[in-house]
GROMACS .gro file of C-alpha atoms in nm:
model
  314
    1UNK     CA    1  -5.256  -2.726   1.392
    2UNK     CA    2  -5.156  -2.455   1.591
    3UNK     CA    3  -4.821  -2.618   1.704
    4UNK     CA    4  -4.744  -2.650   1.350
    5UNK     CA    5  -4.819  -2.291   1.282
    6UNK     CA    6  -4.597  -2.143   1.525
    7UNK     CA    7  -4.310  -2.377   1.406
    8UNK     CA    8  -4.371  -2.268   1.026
    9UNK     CA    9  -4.350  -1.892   1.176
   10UNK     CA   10  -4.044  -1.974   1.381
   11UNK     CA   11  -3.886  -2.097   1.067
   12UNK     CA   12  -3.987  -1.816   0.844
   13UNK     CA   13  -3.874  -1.600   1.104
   14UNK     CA   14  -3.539  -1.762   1.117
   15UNK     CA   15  -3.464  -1.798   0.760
   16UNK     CA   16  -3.569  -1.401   0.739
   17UNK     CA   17  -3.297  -1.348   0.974
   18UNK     CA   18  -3.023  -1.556   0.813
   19UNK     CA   19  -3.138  -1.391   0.430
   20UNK     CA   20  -3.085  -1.044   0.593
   21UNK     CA   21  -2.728  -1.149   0.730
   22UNK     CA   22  -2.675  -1.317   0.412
   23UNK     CA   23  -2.732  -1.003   0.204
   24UNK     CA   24  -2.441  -0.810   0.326
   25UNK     CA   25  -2.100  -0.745   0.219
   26UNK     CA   26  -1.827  -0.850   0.441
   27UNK     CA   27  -1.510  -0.680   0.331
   28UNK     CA   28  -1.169  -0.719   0.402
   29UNK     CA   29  -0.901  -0.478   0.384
   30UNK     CA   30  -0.521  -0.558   0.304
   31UNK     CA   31  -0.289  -0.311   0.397
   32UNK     CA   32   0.109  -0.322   0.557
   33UNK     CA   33   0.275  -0.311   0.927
   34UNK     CA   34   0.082  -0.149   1.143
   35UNK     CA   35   0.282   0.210   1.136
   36UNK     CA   36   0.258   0.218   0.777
   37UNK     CA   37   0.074   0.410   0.571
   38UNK     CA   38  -0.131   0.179   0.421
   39UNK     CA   39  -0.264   0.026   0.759
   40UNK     CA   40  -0.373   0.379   0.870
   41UNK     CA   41  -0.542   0.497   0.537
   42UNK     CA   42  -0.680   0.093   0.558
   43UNK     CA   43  -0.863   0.131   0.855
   44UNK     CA   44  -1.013   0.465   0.796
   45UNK     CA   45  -1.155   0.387   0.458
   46UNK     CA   46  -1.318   0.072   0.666
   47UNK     CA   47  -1.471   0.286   0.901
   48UNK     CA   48  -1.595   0.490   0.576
   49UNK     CA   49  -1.696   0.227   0.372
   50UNK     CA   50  -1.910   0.028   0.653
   51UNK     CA   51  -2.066   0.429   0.724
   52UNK     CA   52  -2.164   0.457   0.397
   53UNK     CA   53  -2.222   0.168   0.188
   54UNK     CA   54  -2.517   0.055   0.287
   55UNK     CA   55  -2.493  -0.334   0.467
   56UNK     CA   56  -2.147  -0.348   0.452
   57UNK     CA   57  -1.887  -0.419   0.723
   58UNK     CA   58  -1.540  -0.368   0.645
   59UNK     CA   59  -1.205  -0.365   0.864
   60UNK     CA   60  -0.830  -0.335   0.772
   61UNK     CA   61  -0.614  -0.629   0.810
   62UNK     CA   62  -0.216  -0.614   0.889
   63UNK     CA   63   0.004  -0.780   0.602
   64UNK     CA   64   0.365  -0.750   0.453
   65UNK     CA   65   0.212  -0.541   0.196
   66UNK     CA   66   0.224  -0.537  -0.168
   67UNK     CA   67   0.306  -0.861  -0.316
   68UNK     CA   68   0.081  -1.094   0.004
   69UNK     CA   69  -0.245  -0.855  -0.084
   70UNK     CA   70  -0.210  -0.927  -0.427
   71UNK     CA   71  -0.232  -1.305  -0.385
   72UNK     CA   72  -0.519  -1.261  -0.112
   73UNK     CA   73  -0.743  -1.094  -0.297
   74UNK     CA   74  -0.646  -1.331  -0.568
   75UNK     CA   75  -0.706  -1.624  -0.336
   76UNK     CA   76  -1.096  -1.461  -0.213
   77UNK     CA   77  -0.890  -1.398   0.146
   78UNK     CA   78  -0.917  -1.002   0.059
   79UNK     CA   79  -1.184  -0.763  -0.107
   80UNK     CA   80  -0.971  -0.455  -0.115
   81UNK     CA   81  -0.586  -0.423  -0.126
   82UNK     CA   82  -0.311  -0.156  -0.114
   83UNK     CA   83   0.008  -0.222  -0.374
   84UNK     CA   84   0.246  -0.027  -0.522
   85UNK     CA   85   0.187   0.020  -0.904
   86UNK     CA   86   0.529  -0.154  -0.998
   87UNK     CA   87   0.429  -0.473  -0.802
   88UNK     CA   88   0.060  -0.472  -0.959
   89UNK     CA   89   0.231  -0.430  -1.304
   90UNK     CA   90   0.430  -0.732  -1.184
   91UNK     CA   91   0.091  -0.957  -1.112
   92UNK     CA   92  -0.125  -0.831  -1.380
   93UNK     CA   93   0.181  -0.968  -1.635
   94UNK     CA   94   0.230  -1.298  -1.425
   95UNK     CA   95   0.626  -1.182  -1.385
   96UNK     CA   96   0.837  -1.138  -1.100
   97UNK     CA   97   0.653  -1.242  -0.776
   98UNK     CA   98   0.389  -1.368  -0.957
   99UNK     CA   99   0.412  -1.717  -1.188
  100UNK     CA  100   0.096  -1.634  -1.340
  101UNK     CA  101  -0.151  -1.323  -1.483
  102UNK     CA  102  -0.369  -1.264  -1.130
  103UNK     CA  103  -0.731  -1.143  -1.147
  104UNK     CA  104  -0.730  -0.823  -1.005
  105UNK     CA  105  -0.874  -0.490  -1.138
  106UNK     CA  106  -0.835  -0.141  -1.001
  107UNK     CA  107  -1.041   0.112  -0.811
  108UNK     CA  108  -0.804   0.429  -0.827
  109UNK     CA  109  -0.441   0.555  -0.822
  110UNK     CA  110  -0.443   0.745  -0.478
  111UNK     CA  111  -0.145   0.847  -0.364
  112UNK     CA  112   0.265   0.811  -0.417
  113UNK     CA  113   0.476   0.612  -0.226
  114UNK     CA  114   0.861   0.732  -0.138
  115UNK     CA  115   1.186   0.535  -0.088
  116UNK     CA  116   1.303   0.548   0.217
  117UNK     CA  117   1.665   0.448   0.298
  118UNK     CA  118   1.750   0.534   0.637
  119UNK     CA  119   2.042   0.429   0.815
  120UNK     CA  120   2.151   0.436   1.136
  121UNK     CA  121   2.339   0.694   1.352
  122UNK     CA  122   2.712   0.668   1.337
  123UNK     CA  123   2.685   0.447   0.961
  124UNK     CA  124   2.891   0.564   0.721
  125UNK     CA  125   2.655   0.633   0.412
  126UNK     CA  126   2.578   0.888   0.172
  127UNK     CA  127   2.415   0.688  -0.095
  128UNK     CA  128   2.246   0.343  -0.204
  129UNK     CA  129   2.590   0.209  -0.300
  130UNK     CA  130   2.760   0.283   0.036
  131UNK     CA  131   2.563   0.024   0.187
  132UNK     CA  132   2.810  -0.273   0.041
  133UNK     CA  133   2.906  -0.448   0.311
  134UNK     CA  134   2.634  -0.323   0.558
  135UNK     CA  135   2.401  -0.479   0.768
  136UNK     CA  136   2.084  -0.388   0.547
  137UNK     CA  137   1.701  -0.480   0.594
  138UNK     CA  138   1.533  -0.481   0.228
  139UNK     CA  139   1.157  -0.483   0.390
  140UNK     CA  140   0.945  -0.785   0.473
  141UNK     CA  141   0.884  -1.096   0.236
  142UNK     CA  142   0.600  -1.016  -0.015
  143UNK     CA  143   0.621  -0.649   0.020
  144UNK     CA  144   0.666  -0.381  -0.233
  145UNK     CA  145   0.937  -0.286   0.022
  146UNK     CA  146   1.120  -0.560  -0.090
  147UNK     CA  147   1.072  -0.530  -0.486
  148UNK     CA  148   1.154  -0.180  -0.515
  149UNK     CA  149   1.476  -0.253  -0.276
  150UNK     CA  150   1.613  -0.502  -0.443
  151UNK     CA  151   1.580  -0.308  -0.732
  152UNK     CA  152   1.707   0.029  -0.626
  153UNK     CA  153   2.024  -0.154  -0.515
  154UNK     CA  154   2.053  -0.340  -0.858
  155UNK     CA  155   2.043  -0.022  -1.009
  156UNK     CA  156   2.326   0.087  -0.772
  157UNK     CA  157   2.545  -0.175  -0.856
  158UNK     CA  158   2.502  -0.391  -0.575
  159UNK     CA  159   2.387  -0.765  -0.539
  160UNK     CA  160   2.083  -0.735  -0.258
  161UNK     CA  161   2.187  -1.134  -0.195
  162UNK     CA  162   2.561  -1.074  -0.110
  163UNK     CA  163   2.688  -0.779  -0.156
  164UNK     CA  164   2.520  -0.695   0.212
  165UNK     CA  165   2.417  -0.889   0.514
  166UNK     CA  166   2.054  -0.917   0.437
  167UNK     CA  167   1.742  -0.910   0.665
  168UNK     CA  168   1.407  -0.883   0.603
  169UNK     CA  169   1.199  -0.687   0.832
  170UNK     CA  170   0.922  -0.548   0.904
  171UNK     CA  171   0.854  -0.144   0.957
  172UNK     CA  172   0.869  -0.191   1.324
  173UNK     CA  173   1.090  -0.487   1.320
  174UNK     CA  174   1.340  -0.264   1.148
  175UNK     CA  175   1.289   0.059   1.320
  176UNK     CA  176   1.328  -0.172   1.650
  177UNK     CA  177   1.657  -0.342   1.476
  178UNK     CA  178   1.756   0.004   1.434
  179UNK     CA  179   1.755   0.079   1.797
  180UNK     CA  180   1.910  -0.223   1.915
  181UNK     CA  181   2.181  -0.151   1.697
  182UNK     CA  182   2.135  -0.459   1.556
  183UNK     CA  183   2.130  -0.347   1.175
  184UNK     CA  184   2.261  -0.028   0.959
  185UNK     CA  185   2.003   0.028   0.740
  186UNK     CA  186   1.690  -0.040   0.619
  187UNK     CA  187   1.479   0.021   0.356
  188UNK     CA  188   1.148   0.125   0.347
  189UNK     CA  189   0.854   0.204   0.066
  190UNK     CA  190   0.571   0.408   0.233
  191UNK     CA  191   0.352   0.794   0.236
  192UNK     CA  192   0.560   1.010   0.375
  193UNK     CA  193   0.566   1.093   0.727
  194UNK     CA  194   0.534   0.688   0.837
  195UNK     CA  195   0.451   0.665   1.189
  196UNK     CA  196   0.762   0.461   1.252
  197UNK     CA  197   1.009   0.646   1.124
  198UNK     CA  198   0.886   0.939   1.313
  199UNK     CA  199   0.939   0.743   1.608
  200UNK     CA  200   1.269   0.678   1.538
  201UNK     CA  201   1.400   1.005   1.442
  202UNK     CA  202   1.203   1.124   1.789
  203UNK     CA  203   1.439   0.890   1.925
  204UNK     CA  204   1.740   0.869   1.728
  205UNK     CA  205   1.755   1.229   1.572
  206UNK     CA  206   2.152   1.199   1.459
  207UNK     CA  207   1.964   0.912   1.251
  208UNK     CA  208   1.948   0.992   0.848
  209UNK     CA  209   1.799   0.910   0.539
  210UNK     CA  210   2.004   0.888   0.215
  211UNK     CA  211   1.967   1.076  -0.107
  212UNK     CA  212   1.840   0.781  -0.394
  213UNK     CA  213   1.826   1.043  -0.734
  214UNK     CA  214   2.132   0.877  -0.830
  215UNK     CA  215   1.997   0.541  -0.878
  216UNK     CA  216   1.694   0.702  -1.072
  217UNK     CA  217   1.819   0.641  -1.396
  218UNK     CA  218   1.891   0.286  -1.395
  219UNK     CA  219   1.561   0.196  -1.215
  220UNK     CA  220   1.399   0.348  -1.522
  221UNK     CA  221   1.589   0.220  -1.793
  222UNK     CA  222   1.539  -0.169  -1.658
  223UNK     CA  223   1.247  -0.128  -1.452
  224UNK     CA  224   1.030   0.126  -1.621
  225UNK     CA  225   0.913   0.483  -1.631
  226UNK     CA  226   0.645   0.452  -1.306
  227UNK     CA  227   0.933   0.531  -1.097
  228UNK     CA  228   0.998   0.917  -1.078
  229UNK     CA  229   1.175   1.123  -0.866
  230UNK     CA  230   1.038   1.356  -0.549
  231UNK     CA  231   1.130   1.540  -0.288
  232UNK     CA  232   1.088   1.475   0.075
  233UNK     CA  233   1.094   1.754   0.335
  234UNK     CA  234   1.290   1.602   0.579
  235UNK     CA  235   1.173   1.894   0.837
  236UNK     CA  236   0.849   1.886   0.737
  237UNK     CA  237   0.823   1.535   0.771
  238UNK     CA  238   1.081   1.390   1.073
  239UNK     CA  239   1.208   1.694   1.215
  240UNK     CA  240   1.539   1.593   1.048
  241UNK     CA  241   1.808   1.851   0.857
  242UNK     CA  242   1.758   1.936   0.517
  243UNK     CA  243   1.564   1.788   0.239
  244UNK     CA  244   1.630   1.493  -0.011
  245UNK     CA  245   1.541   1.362  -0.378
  246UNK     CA  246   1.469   1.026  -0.342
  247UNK     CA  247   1.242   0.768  -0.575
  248UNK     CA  248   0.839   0.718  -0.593
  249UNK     CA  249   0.581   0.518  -0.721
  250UNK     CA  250   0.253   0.505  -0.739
  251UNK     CA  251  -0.015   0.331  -0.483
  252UNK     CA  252  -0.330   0.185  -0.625
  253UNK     CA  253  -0.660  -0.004  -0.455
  254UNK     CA  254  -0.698  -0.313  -0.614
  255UNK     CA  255  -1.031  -0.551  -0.593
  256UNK     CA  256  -1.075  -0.875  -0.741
  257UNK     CA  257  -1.166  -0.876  -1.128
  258UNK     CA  258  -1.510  -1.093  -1.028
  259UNK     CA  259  -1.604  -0.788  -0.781
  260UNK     CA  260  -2.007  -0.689  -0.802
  261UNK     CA  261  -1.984  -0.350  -1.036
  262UNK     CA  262  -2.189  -0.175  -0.757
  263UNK     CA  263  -1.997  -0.271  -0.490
  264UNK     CA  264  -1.701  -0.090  -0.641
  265UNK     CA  265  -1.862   0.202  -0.766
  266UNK     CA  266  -2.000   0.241  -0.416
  267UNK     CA  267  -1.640   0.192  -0.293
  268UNK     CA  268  -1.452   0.417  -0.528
  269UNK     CA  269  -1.801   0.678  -0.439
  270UNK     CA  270  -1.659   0.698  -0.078
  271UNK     CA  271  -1.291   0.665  -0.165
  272UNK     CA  272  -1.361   1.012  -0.298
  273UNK     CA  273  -1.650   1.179  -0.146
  274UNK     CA  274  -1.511   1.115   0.178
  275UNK     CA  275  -1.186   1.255   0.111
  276UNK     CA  276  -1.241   1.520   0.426
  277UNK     CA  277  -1.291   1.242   0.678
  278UNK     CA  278  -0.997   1.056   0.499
  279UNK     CA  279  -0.754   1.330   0.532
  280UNK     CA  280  -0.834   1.393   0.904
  281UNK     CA  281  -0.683   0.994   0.920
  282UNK     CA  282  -0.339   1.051   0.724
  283UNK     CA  283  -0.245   1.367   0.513
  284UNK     CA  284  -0.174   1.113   0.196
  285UNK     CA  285  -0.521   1.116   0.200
  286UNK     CA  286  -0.508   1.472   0.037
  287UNK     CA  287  -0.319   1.352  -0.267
  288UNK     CA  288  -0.712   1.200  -0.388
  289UNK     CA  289  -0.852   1.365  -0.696
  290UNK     CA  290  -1.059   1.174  -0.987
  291UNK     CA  291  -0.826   1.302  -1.256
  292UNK     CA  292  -0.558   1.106  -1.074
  293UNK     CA  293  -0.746   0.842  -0.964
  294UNK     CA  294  -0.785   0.674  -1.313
  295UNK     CA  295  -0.366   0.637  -1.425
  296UNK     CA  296  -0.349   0.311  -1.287
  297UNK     CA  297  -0.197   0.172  -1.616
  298UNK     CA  298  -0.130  -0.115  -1.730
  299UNK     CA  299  -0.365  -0.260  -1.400
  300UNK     CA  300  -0.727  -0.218  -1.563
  301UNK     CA  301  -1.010  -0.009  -1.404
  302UNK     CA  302  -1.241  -0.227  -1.240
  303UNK     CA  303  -1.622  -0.166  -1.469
  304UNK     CA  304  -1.770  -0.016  -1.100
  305UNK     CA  305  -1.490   0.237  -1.084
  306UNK     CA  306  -1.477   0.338  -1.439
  307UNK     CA  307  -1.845   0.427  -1.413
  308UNK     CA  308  -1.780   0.618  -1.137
  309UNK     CA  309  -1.466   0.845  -1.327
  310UNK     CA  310  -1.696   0.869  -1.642
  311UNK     CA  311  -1.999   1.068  -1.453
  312UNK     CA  312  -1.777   1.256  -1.239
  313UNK     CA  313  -1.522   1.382  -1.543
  314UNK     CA  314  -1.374   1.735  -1.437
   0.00000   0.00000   0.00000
């Protein structure tokens, strides 16, 4: 009798164990390339979220971006994901990358993401058209990178499949490809200053980064009013000459539609309440604000989120 006792206990003990490992939330994170934005900002809100939400673990996982997060978290291989509002408009319509409606919902707009063109030292190039004939990364496969390239260079009157001899790299493949000498140009969607492009113009400052206003207008009229047009310090940012209007877009966090509606109230709760510790990761982090936060149109606000916006209005 006593035998049996202590294996009953052992038992109960042991299926205690595996219900209290059972009850937490494993998250993952989609972000980019690892000197990206979206990688840094990725794996400080992980370090935020598994702080504050109580039995959660979360970590940040390195992808092309965009268009691969989308289909992981619409696949149950991501939680949370990073995209570019153009490419979620693209999956939440089943057009474009996507050859169907995917079930994703938003947590909050957070920050704006800026075209980057830059092109080698010695390349002769003053806008998106000049390119023609160049050696020309348009970003990796399944990347926002990639949409908004092929886009901005439709807009310029170039086909991104001929009209240049096209790669498809990576942030550090290309800032690498860039050293080697091995391509002209590359384009790149990302906060602004991106860790790799800082290295480059550390190491390359006769490097530059074109001027994309002129393309503005065409992006719109085929592609849609979320594209608008900002200014990057070029100082500021790279320690580079001058400054230069160039094309944005907004950057949402995106969930899966079946998310639990505490979960992601207690996300979008430290997405914003930890702005401070956010900030001290990447300065994008400073563009957060609730008002903000809920323009994620046409993506829809996931029901945890929106509760959070409606009791913290103002």
């Amino acid at each position: 009798m006593k035998r049996v006792l202590i294996t009953l206990a052992a038992v109960v003990v042991a299926l205690a164990a595996a219900a209290g490992c059972g009850g937490g939330n494993r998250l993952s994170i989609a972000t980019g390339g690892t000197t990206g934005v979206y990688y840094v900002y990725g794996g400080g809100l992980a370090k935020q979220i598994q702080s504050n939400v109580a039995n959660t673990q979360a970590t940040a996982s390195v992808t092309s971006a965009s268009v691969e997060n989308i289909k992981l978290l619409a696949t149950g291989k991501a939680d949370i994901g990073f995209s570019q509002t153009d490419t979620a408009a693209d999956a939440v319509n089943g057009v474009g990358s996507f050859t169907e409606k995917q079930p994703i919902q938003a947590i909050a707009r957070i920050y704006d993401n800026y075209a980057q063109v830059v092109v080698a030292p010695g390349v002769a190039a003053t806008k998106v058209a000049d390119l023609k004939g160049k050696r020309v990364s348009l970003g990796p496969p399944n990347s926002g990178t990639q949409v908004m390239a092929r886009r901005m260079m439709e807009a310029a009157g170039l086909n991104p499949d001929s009209d240049v001899t096209k790669s498809q790299l990576s942030i550090n493949e290309s800032v690498q490809a860039v050293k080697d000498g091995t391509i002209d140009a590359f384009f790149w969607v990302g906060g602004v200053p991106t860790a790799g492009i800082v290295d480059l113009a550390t190491s390359k400052p006769d490097m530059k980064m074109l001027d994309t206003s002129d393309v503005l207008g065409g992006m719109q009229t085929k592609f849609g009013k979320q594209y608008v047009t900002l200014d990057v310090d070029l100082a500021g940012s790279y320690k580079l000459t001058g400054a230069i209007k160039t094309m944005a877009v907004g950057n949402v966090l995106l969930v899966p539609d079946k998310m639990d509606e505490q979960l992601a109230y207690d996300i979008t709760k430290t997405l914003f309440e930890k702005k401070a510790e956010l900030v001290k990761v990447h300065s994008e982090a400073n563009k957060l604000d609730p008002k903000l936060g809920q323009q994620v149109e046409p993506v829809v606000l996931h029901p945890g989120a929106a509760r959070y916006f409606k009791e913290n209005q103002g």
